[in-house]
Amino acid sequence: MTSNGALKHLVQMFALMAAYAALSYIGLAWAEADRAGSPVWPAAGVGLAGLMLGGIRLWPAIFFGRLIAGALTNSPHSFLVEVLISAANAISDVIPTYILARQHVSLELPTLRDMVKYLGYGAALGPAICAAIGVASLAPSAGLSFERTIGAFWFWLVGSFVGTTTIGPLIQSWAGKLKPEKFERGEFVRVGLPVIAVAVASWIIFNQPQMSYLRSWHILPFIVWAALTSRLSATASLAVMSFIAIWGDKHGAAIFAGPGKSPADQIILLQQFIAVISVTTLCLSAVADERAQTSGTNLRLALEGADQGSFAYDVKDNKVLWDERTCDLFGVSRDEKAVTIERMQSLVHVNDRLAVKSAILHTLNPLGDGVYDVQHRIDTPDGSVRWVAVRGQTTFVGQGFRRRPASTRGVVRDITVEKAAIERQQLLAKEIIHRARNQLAVIQSLTSRSLTGDMSLEQGRKALLDRLHAMSGAFGLLDEALESAALVDVIEHELERFGGRYTVSGPNVKLKSEVVQTFGLLIHELATNASKYGSLSHDGGVIEIQWTVSGDVFDYRWQETNRHPGASAGAPSRTGFGTTLIDVVVPSQLLGKATRQYTHPGFVYTLTCPLSQVGHITGNADVSSTGRPAHRSA
């Protein structure tokens, strides 16, 4: 154990010993059974809670605390009896603490199952052990008869039971609420009102100097209210009610008096009343908490399934309460669950703050419908921007000109992906419109250049249809995202209709969507000319298509060998639209240059342009194809 750990253990030891000694002193001051048994033994609850909070190793604090209390009250018993009774007190807390730990009972006792185990092991078994050892140690020296011994045992047992049920849960439930940030003002009011009501009602009921129409069970509505409000209200109300009831009994109150009842009978009735009320209240509170927790868990799972968080805004406190998911969406620590409205607005993107402010004013307007509906961006700590949709409803109080907003509750949903999809759709729509305009311009140009006066109408019609087919076929090769198509696929698609022998090889180049149809038309024109005059016009011709990439330079080469014997050795005397397309239009679009060479019986066409204008390379291996598209290796 480190020095800090040893110091902490020492502080815990002395704190528990002091608390146990003080409450033991109070219990002994109330003692009825030979200065040993008390109608309520509050130290029992402190001891059990102390060991559950700090660990079993604190047991010496209970032993010495009880010894000190006995010495301070001038106990009439021998030192040995006091030692045995002190040991009984320590054992009665150690054994239940060990069993509850093995049973995995939570410190806060959040479920009915945990509460029942606490009542059985902590409040019943522990006090029974203490009463058995204590009375056995006390009886011989005090000369108690058998009947008095049995009576002292039960008196001692019930007194410790009451102390355990009224003080132990009080400490355990409030232990986690000592930090100010753990307890908001609204919760303080909600928890405090039932406690105040129980205190007032208890003072009226349990401090009657003479018999009246009021009975002890008249406290039940107030205790039930506290139990259903929260565990904090339930345990605090129990402690307050028990203290006032005992105080009243000690000062002559007649609530438990009756014909033929001795003061001892009144004490026993008081014990039984507090015991029954304690068990009922704690179990009812456990059931209410468990159901609330289940409901909250179901809500949280539903919100998480929908990727949503929740919020609640208290107008009077000017605090916005967020759940953990909302904290994540706004990019703040989960410990920062309560923020001011100004802090919340500071997290909103600067361009959206006016819209958020306008939405807040609308929802808080007493003359409005109270709906809060806004979409805005959030500047996250990592520098990214997140879109959220926030929708809520404001609750108003009062009528007419007194109507005012009280609170707003709602949900927050992450819509970043949806916004990105919408932006992409809008961009895609603009791109489609742009491409459609370009296509119409290309079709208009193809139509005007294909239907010229130097060819028949039928010939012009066929040329136009072939070129349109090349454009549509190339467009159909685009991937699902309509962003690219493989160059080798475009070549194969165009040459497939012409047949013949050809080879294709080069890096795996993906053409950009805007140049796919350009290459489709280029291949179509070269293949059309080859089918008329070149290597595709007879069985002996061969076409070799190659391309290379060096840095950002893309070189494309179309080479024909064994052209038709009847083909001219030089360039054709007439220049048609096809020649203009491959010599001028295509290079101009790709910011490159093209050359044609006729070396009978061969023909070579080259195109050089920036790779960035064409597309990009994927993978490290080249692609190839031979003859009619039959295979490809990549």
XYZ file of C-alpha atoms in Angstrom:
634
model
C 0.000 0.000 0.000
C 1.376 3.416 -0.954
C 1.678 6.290 1.499
C -1.377 7.987 -0.045
C -3.318 4.727 0.158
C -2.326 4.207 3.787
C -3.343 7.758 4.667
C -6.707 7.334 2.937
C -7.293 4.052 4.778
C -6.418 5.703 8.096
C -8.802 8.599 7.441
C -11.615 6.193 6.525
C -10.908 4.150 9.660
C -11.105 7.136 12.025
C -14.156 8.600 10.251
C -16.078 5.332 10.546
C -14.968 4.833 14.167
C -16.083 8.356 15.108
C -19.460 7.963 13.381
C -20.028 4.532 14.897
C -19.065 5.730 18.376
C -21.371 8.775 18.127
C -24.406 6.779 16.956
C -23.679 4.019 19.476
C -23.665 6.650 22.193
C -27.113 7.830 21.009
C -28.347 4.237 20.850
C -27.129 3.473 24.368
C -28.824 6.633 25.608
C -32.089 5.081 24.327
C -31.222 1.654 25.771
C -34.033 -0.289 27.382
C -32.668 -3.816 27.797
C -30.109 -3.577 30.593
C -28.333 -0.673 28.966
C -27.484 -2.882 25.961
C -30.570 -3.137 23.738
C -32.004 -0.050 22.050
C -35.330 0.520 20.273
C -33.250 1.739 17.338
C -29.558 1.007 16.902
C -28.520 3.518 14.190
C -24.885 2.442 14.436
C -25.814 -0.865 12.755
C -26.680 0.965 9.533
C -23.511 3.076 9.680
C -21.327 0.020 10.205
C -22.808 -1.986 7.331
C -22.746 0.977 4.947
C -19.169 1.807 5.978
C -17.920 -1.713 5.216
C -19.800 -1.856 1.903
C -18.337 1.516 0.901
C -14.792 1.171 2.243
C -14.248 -2.578 2.477
C -14.250 -5.232 5.199
C -10.782 -4.189 6.334
C -12.407 -1.264 8.181
C -13.988 -3.651 10.728
C -11.695 -2.474 13.614
C -13.433 0.911 13.433
C -16.722 -0.760 14.430
C -15.135 -2.712 17.277
C -13.341 0.245 18.833
C -16.207 2.634 18.112
C -18.551 0.464 20.206
C -15.965 0.185 23.003
C -15.560 3.963 23.106
C -19.340 4.489 23.252
C -19.599 2.044 26.175
C -16.876 3.872 28.045
C -18.451 7.285 27.429
C -21.821 6.136 28.828
C -20.272 4.560 31.939
C -21.517 1.102 31.045
C -22.366 -1.009 34.138
C -21.086 -4.143 32.418
C -17.642 -5.622 32.830
C -14.886 -4.901 30.360
C -15.078 -8.500 29.063
C -18.806 -8.147 28.348
C -18.171 -4.849 26.563
C -15.444 -6.498 24.469
C -17.767 -9.367 23.534
C -20.594 -6.980 22.637
C -18.190 -4.837 20.564
C -16.958 -7.954 18.765
C -20.572 -8.960 18.125
C -21.227 -5.577 16.519
C -18.198 -5.962 14.232
C -19.022 -9.579 13.278
C -22.645 -8.684 12.569
C -21.476 -6.230 9.882
C -18.519 -8.210 8.488
C -20.475 -11.407 7.707
C -23.362 -9.685 5.814
C -20.888 -7.491 3.916
C -18.965 -10.582 2.780
C -22.151 -12.404 1.727
C -23.546 -9.381 -0.132
C -20.244 -8.979 -1.995
C -20.299 -12.653 -3.000
C -23.905 -12.204 -4.142
C -22.791 -9.223 -6.308
C -25.263 -6.884 -4.625
C -24.753 -3.334 -5.903
C -23.940 -0.623 -3.370
C -26.864 1.556 -4.540
C -29.329 -1.382 -4.237
C -30.901 -0.465 -7.600
C -33.177 -3.504 -7.995
C -35.764 -5.280 -5.868
C -33.552 -8.381 -5.924
C -30.634 -6.444 -4.435
C -32.900 -4.807 -1.858
C -34.366 -8.131 -0.704
C -30.870 -9.588 -0.292
C -29.803 -6.501 1.640
C -32.801 -6.798 3.953
C -32.272 -10.530 4.418
C -28.521 -10.651 4.955
C -27.726 -7.124 6.134
C -30.799 -6.129 8.133
C -31.919 -9.552 9.441
C -28.981 -11.983 9.555
C -26.435 -9.454 10.827
C -28.597 -8.130 13.692
C -29.572 -11.707 14.609
C -25.863 -12.601 14.983
C -25.220 -9.468 17.001
C -28.245 -10.043 19.261
C -27.366 -13.697 19.847
C -23.741 -13.020 20.825
C -24.600 -9.865 22.767
C -27.424 -11.347 24.810
C -25.416 -14.528 25.454
C -22.576 -12.391 26.810
C -24.892 -10.201 28.852
C -27.311 -12.719 30.366
C -24.968 -14.493 32.871
C -23.580 -11.285 34.382
C -26.978 -9.532 34.425
C -28.783 -12.570 35.870
C -31.494 -12.530 33.177
C -34.183 -15.187 33.293
C -34.938 -17.251 30.207
C -37.997 -15.174 29.353
C -36.100 -11.915 29.782
C -33.225 -13.323 27.714
C -35.594 -14.162 24.835
C -37.249 -10.757 25.150
C -33.884 -8.984 25.155
C -32.838 -10.958 22.063
C -35.872 -9.891 20.069
C -35.673 -6.320 21.341
C -32.007 -6.161 20.355
C -32.658 -7.812 16.956
C -35.502 -5.506 15.960
C -33.618 -2.424 17.175
C -30.601 -3.301 15.009
C -32.905 -4.210 12.107
C -34.544 -0.781 12.275
C -31.185 0.963 12.492
C -29.886 -0.954 9.479
C -32.932 -0.236 7.313
C -33.202 3.455 8.192
C -29.531 4.521 8.218
C -27.725 2.077 5.873
C -29.708 2.765 2.656
C -29.664 6.481 3.501
C -25.865 6.559 3.453
C -25.529 4.265 0.438
C -28.026 6.150 -1.728
C -26.679 9.600 -0.873
C -22.984 8.680 -1.096
C -22.832 9.382 -4.828
C -24.731 12.685 -4.542
C -22.267 14.623 -2.420
C -20.643 16.368 -5.400
C -22.498 19.547 -6.465
C -22.361 18.688 -10.151
C -24.164 15.427 -9.414
C -27.194 17.227 -7.950
C -29.049 19.811 -10.025
C -31.372 22.343 -8.409
C -34.419 20.882 -10.093
C -33.632 17.455 -8.696
C -33.051 18.933 -5.256
C -36.569 20.393 -5.259
C -38.095 17.172 -6.556
C -36.339 15.112 -3.866
C -36.780 17.636 -1.058
C -40.530 18.269 -1.260
C -41.595 14.752 -0.173
C -39.034 14.801 2.657
C -40.401 18.106 3.952
C -43.961 16.765 3.716
C -42.988 13.630 5.671
C -41.224 15.727 8.300
C -44.254 17.998 8.845
C -46.706 15.110 8.877
C -44.509 13.083 11.252
C -44.239 15.979 13.696
C -48.023 16.355 13.746
C -48.750 12.630 14.014
C -46.023 11.425 16.394
C -45.953 14.330 18.867
C -49.498 14.189 20.269
C -49.504 14.645 24.045
C -52.795 12.726 24.254
C -54.883 10.370 22.180
C -56.561 11.850 19.086
C -58.075 10.730 15.840
C -54.642 10.623 14.163
C -53.011 7.217 13.811
C -49.512 6.099 12.853
C -50.668 4.762 9.488
C -51.736 8.278 8.454
C -48.083 8.809 7.503
C -48.379 6.224 4.703
C -49.485 8.553 1.846
C -46.506 10.803 2.463
C -44.067 7.882 2.721
C -45.457 6.329 -0.485
C -45.032 9.663 -2.264
C -41.398 9.758 -1.161
C -40.817 6.125 -2.195
C -42.240 6.686 -5.679
C -40.287 9.915 -6.155
C -36.774 8.512 -5.761
C -34.548 6.410 -3.542
C -33.086 9.607 -2.131
C -36.511 10.831 -1.015
C -37.413 7.405 0.360
C -34.317 6.944 2.535
C -34.247 10.544 3.778
C -37.962 10.391 4.650
C -37.497 7.124 6.530
C -34.700 8.577 8.637
C -36.666 11.762 9.387
C -39.868 9.882 10.265
C -38.009 7.406 12.515
C -36.170 10.141 14.376
C -39.354 12.174 14.982
C -41.315 9.068 16.052
C -38.632 8.039 18.554
C -38.300 11.613 19.782
C -42.034 11.834 20.320
C -42.151 8.536 22.186
C -39.298 9.605 24.457
C -41.087 12.868 25.209
C -44.452 11.467 26.160
C -46.331 11.279 22.845
C -49.398 9.019 22.991
C -49.532 7.766 19.380
C -48.722 4.178 20.435
C -50.427 4.371 23.838
C -53.590 2.551 24.664
C -55.570 0.891 27.450
C -53.447 -1.681 29.235
C -50.253 -0.823 27.331
C -47.096 -0.243 29.321
C -44.249 2.009 28.184
C -42.359 -1.142 27.176
C -45.299 -2.184 24.991
C -45.255 1.234 23.335
C -41.545 0.848 22.544
C -42.156 -2.560 20.950
C -45.031 -1.163 18.862
C -42.773 1.710 17.799
C -40.059 -0.754 16.737
C -42.499 -2.878 14.764
C -44.055 0.150 13.111
C -40.690 1.542 11.930
C -39.557 -1.923 10.798
C -42.683 -2.543 8.710
C -42.674 0.967 7.227
C -38.941 0.659 6.399
C -39.293 -2.671 4.589
C -42.370 -1.503 2.684
C -40.838 1.824 1.687
C -37.484 0.387 0.598
C -39.064 -2.391 -1.484
C -41.561 0.006 -3.083
C -38.737 2.421 -3.881
C -36.670 -0.416 -5.383
C -39.565 -1.466 -7.630
C -40.145 2.132 -8.748
C -36.434 2.671 -9.449
C -36.156 -0.617 -11.332
C -39.113 0.206 -13.551
C -37.805 3.711 -14.163
C -34.403 2.289 -15.032
C -35.968 -0.247 -17.401
C -38.031 2.478 -19.057
C -34.945 4.697 -19.332
C -32.912 1.825 -20.778
C -35.585 1.083 -23.375
C -35.712 4.765 -24.322
C -31.919 4.928 -24.533
C -31.768 1.811 -26.720
C -34.483 3.217 -28.984
C -32.631 6.510 -29.310
C -29.319 4.750 -29.914
C -30.931 2.510 -32.531
C -32.129 5.619 -34.329
C -28.764 7.306 -33.704
C -30.516 9.959 -31.615
C -29.895 11.707 -28.325
C -32.284 13.529 -26.022
C -32.266 16.884 -24.264
C -34.319 18.814 -21.719
C -34.186 22.592 -21.273
C -35.323 24.180 -18.004
C -36.290 27.770 -18.746
C -36.101 28.948 -15.132
C -32.607 27.532 -14.542
C -31.457 28.306 -18.110
C -29.866 24.856 -18.217
C -29.927 22.333 -21.046
C -29.592 18.724 -19.837
C -28.092 16.305 -22.390
C -27.849 12.548 -22.384
C -24.561 10.865 -23.285
C -25.390 10.554 -27.001
C -26.214 14.276 -27.275
C -22.924 15.101 -25.544
C -21.160 13.008 -28.184
C -23.029 14.726 -31.020
C -22.120 18.191 -29.731
C -18.516 17.115 -29.160
C -18.362 17.777 -25.417
C -17.364 15.595 -22.480
C -20.055 13.291 -21.133
C -19.499 14.904 -17.736
C -20.742 18.206 -19.200
C -24.376 17.133 -19.259
C -25.796 20.429 -18.022
C -24.936 23.566 -20.020
C -26.401 27.012 -20.383
C -28.259 27.990 -23.527
C -25.376 30.346 -24.352
C -22.852 27.501 -24.079
C -24.993 25.386 -26.385
C -25.181 28.174 -28.978
C -21.390 28.617 -28.872
C -20.995 25.048 -30.131
C -23.122 25.765 -33.207
C -21.402 26.649 -36.479
C -21.106 30.417 -36.762
C -23.159 30.516 -39.975
C -26.057 28.658 -38.316
C -26.279 30.525 -35.011
C -28.848 33.012 -36.272
C -31.141 30.168 -37.391
C -30.758 28.413 -34.022
C -31.483 31.626 -32.123
C -34.565 32.215 -34.252
C -35.772 28.648 -33.574
C -35.284 29.140 -29.801
C -37.257 32.383 -29.827
C -40.027 30.668 -31.767
C -40.344 27.696 -29.405
C -40.346 29.900 -26.292
C -42.918 32.340 -27.674
C -46.044 32.108 -25.441
C -48.193 32.919 -28.474
C -46.687 30.144 -30.601
C -47.076 26.377 -30.867
C -43.915 25.613 -28.888
C -42.345 23.500 -31.645
C -38.547 23.540 -31.857
C -37.357 22.332 -35.243
C -33.970 23.277 -36.673
C -31.061 21.743 -38.574
C -27.607 23.121 -38.010
C -23.910 22.324 -38.031
C -21.663 21.712 -35.040
C -17.957 22.502 -34.899
C -16.445 19.425 -33.232
C -13.150 19.528 -31.289
C -11.336 17.518 -33.985
C -12.086 20.227 -36.551
C -14.762 18.313 -38.449
C -18.286 19.586 -39.029
C -21.328 17.552 -38.001
C -24.910 18.165 -39.110
C -27.700 17.557 -36.582
C -31.478 17.783 -36.714
C -33.012 18.976 -33.447
C -36.723 18.699 -32.775
C -38.537 19.359 -29.505
C -41.692 20.644 -27.859
C -42.024 23.351 -25.237
C -44.410 22.976 -22.295
C -46.184 26.147 -21.156
C -47.795 27.011 -17.832
C -50.490 29.569 -17.125
C -53.236 30.913 -19.335
C -53.728 34.045 -21.361
C -51.232 36.803 -20.736
C -49.800 34.722 -17.860
C -48.834 31.903 -20.203
C -45.075 31.324 -20.098
C -42.633 28.592 -21.183
C -41.531 26.117 -18.492
C -39.405 23.502 -20.242
C -38.495 22.079 -23.623
C -37.819 18.419 -24.331
C -36.745 16.818 -27.568
C -34.329 14.691 -29.527
C -31.145 15.294 -31.498
C -30.287 13.245 -34.585
C -27.056 13.021 -36.570
C -27.858 13.836 -40.208
C -24.302 14.288 -41.473
C -24.552 11.298 -43.821
C -27.969 12.440 -45.075
C -26.670 15.945 -45.773
C -23.672 14.514 -47.617
C -25.999 12.337 -49.709
C -28.215 15.310 -50.549
C -25.209 17.414 -51.530
C -23.945 14.547 -53.671
C -27.338 14.204 -55.353
C -27.434 17.917 -56.051
C -23.907 17.785 -57.455
C -24.818 14.739 -59.525
C -27.915 16.469 -60.849
C -25.827 19.469 -61.910
C -23.297 17.128 -63.496
C -26.029 15.277 -65.400
C -27.446 18.562 -66.699
C -23.952 19.659 -67.729
C -23.268 16.376 -69.505
C -26.660 16.389 -71.184
C -25.931 19.822 -72.649
C -22.545 18.595 -73.862
C -24.102 15.472 -75.365
C -26.694 17.516 -77.190
C -23.929 19.716 -78.545
C -21.938 16.651 -79.700
C -25.021 15.074 -81.286
C -25.796 18.329 -83.059
C -22.233 18.446 -84.380
C -22.305 14.772 -85.432
C -25.593 15.270 -87.215
C -24.487 18.361 -89.113
C -21.105 16.819 -90.130
C -22.464 13.372 -90.977
C -25.251 14.567 -93.241
C -23.088 16.523 -95.659
C -23.698 17.039 -99.349
C -20.861 14.778 -100.536
C -22.650 11.564 -99.457
C -26.077 10.139 -99.991
C -28.781 10.420 -97.392
C -28.573 6.708 -96.644
C -24.818 6.868 -96.220
C -25.095 9.892 -93.935
C -27.837 8.185 -91.939
C -25.710 5.070 -91.416
C -22.639 7.092 -90.409
C -24.677 9.087 -87.920
C -26.250 5.979 -86.362
C -22.874 4.248 -86.078
C -21.372 7.232 -84.306
C -24.347 7.554 -81.940
C -24.045 3.851 -81.206
C -20.381 4.331 -80.324
C -21.284 7.151 -77.940
C -24.070 5.226 -76.174
C -22.025 2.029 -75.981
C -19.094 3.802 -74.345
C -21.405 5.502 -71.847
C -22.837 2.104 -70.871
C -19.369 0.974 -69.738
C -19.239 3.465 -66.873
C -19.078 1.962 -63.360
C -21.990 2.113 -60.907
C -20.864 5.496 -59.622
C -20.782 6.837 -63.225
C -17.256 8.049 -62.554
C -14.950 5.946 -64.754
C -14.597 3.099 -67.264
C -11.633 0.908 -68.168
C -9.887 1.914 -71.417
C -9.514 -1.711 -72.474
C -13.291 -2.201 -72.096
C -14.000 0.752 -74.372
C -11.591 -0.591 -77.036
C -13.008 -4.112 -76.917
C -16.582 -2.868 -77.038
C -15.947 -0.876 -80.234
C -13.805 -3.501 -82.011
C -16.196 -6.334 -81.173
C -18.604 -5.238 -83.916
C -15.881 -5.159 -86.573
C -14.241 -8.548 -86.019
C -10.714 -9.117 -87.353
C -7.453 -9.644 -85.559
C -6.102 -7.220 -82.998
C -4.024 -7.075 -79.830
C -4.485 -4.701 -76.904
C -1.955 -4.037 -74.136
C -1.039 -1.314 -71.632
C -1.459 -0.208 -68.013
C -4.903 -0.530 -66.468
C -6.103 2.997 -67.169
C -9.499 4.126 -65.901
C -10.971 6.823 -68.132
C -12.778 9.748 -66.549
C -16.502 9.781 -67.238
C -16.284 12.929 -69.356
C -13.777 11.404 -71.818
C -15.257 7.894 -72.121
C -17.417 8.863 -75.087
C -14.495 10.776 -76.601
C -12.402 7.607 -76.696
C -15.411 5.629 -77.866
C -15.786 7.916 -80.889
C -12.002 7.839 -81.505
C -11.876 4.020 -81.573
C -15.018 3.920 -83.681
C -13.600 6.260 -86.353
C -10.253 4.421 -86.493
C -12.022 1.062 -86.682
C -14.439 2.336 -89.371
C -11.569 3.528 -91.536
C -9.730 0.233 -90.921
C -12.818 -1.724 -92.020
C -13.027 0.290 -95.252
C -9.416 0.650 -96.293
C -7.185 -0.883 -93.649
C -6.416 -3.998 -91.665
C -10.016 -4.846 -90.815
C -11.072 -4.910 -94.485
C -9.580 -8.394 -95.150
C -8.538 -11.484 -93.203
C -4.812 -10.825 -93.292
C -4.788 -7.507 -91.499
C -3.730 -6.991 -87.892
C -4.184 -4.044 -85.532
C -1.883 -3.486 -82.556
C -3.161 -1.081 -79.901
C -0.768 -0.027 -77.169
C -0.542 2.738 -74.612
C 2.076 3.746 -72.101
C 2.247 6.138 -69.187
C 5.317 8.054 -68.080
C 4.646 10.393 -65.192
C 1.679 12.472 -66.312
C 2.214 11.731 -70.011
C -0.214 9.351 -71.695
C 0.816 7.933 -75.113
C -1.740 6.050 -77.188
C -0.736 4.158 -80.360
C -2.942 2.512 -83.019
C -0.898 0.589 -85.600
C -2.249 -1.311 -88.606
C -0.173 -3.846 -90.574
C -0.993 -5.700 -93.805
C -3.573 -3.191 -94.902
C -5.790 -3.969 -97.885
C -3.697 -4.321 -101.051
C -5.921 -1.804 -102.805
C -5.492 0.891 -100.154
C -3.602 4.019 -101.161
C -0.056 4.418 -99.879
C -0.562 7.985 -98.663
C -3.145 9.988 -96.830
C -6.636 10.114 -98.361
C -7.263 13.012 -100.668
C -10.625 13.845 -99.066
C -10.852 14.888 -95.441
C -14.180 13.986 -93.825
C -15.633 14.495 -90.376
C -14.024 11.290 -89.084
C -10.557 12.599 -89.930
C -11.357 15.938 -88.298
C -12.587 14.099 -85.233
C -9.397 12.060 -84.658
C -6.976 14.810 -85.745
C -8.552 17.901 -84.191
C -11.549 17.311 -81.936
C -10.149 14.545 -79.718
C -6.697 16.123 -79.174
C -8.330 19.456 -78.433
C -10.572 17.962 -75.747
C -7.646 16.142 -74.122
C -5.194 19.060 -74.378
C -2.880 16.895 -76.471
C -1.708 16.307 -80.034
C -2.235 13.577 -82.624
C -0.280 12.313 -85.657
C -1.093 10.043 -88.617
C 1.472 8.153 -90.687
C 0.747 6.110 -93.826
C 3.566 3.675 -94.666
C 2.130 1.201 -97.188
C 1.015 -1.337 -96.286
C 0.807 0.122 -92.797
C -0.837 2.953 -90.819
C 0.047 4.478 -87.430
C -2.034 6.860 -85.322
C -0.620 8.340 -82.112
C -2.189 10.493 -79.425
C -0.191 12.174 -76.653
C -1.840 14.066 -73.815
C -1.673 14.558 -70.014
C -2.789 11.511 -68.021
C -4.725 13.825 -65.723
C -6.968 14.706 -68.685
C -7.595 11.034 -69.442
C -7.996 9.398 -66.054
C -5.791 7.423 -63.705
C -3.997 4.079 -63.353
C -5.339 1.368 -61.038
C -3.219 -1.589 -59.946
C 0.366 -2.431 -60.861
C -0.202 -5.024 -63.627
C -0.893 -4.339 -67.306
C -4.011 -5.496 -69.113
C -4.100 -7.237 -72.475
C -6.541 -8.743 -74.958
C -6.209 -10.535 -78.291
C -8.522 -11.003 -81.295
C -12.175 -10.963 -80.534
C -12.434 -10.190 -76.791
C -11.675 -13.558 -75.294
C -9.497 -13.073 -72.242
C -7.775 -10.473 -70.138
C -5.003 -10.675 -67.545
C -4.546 -8.025 -64.869
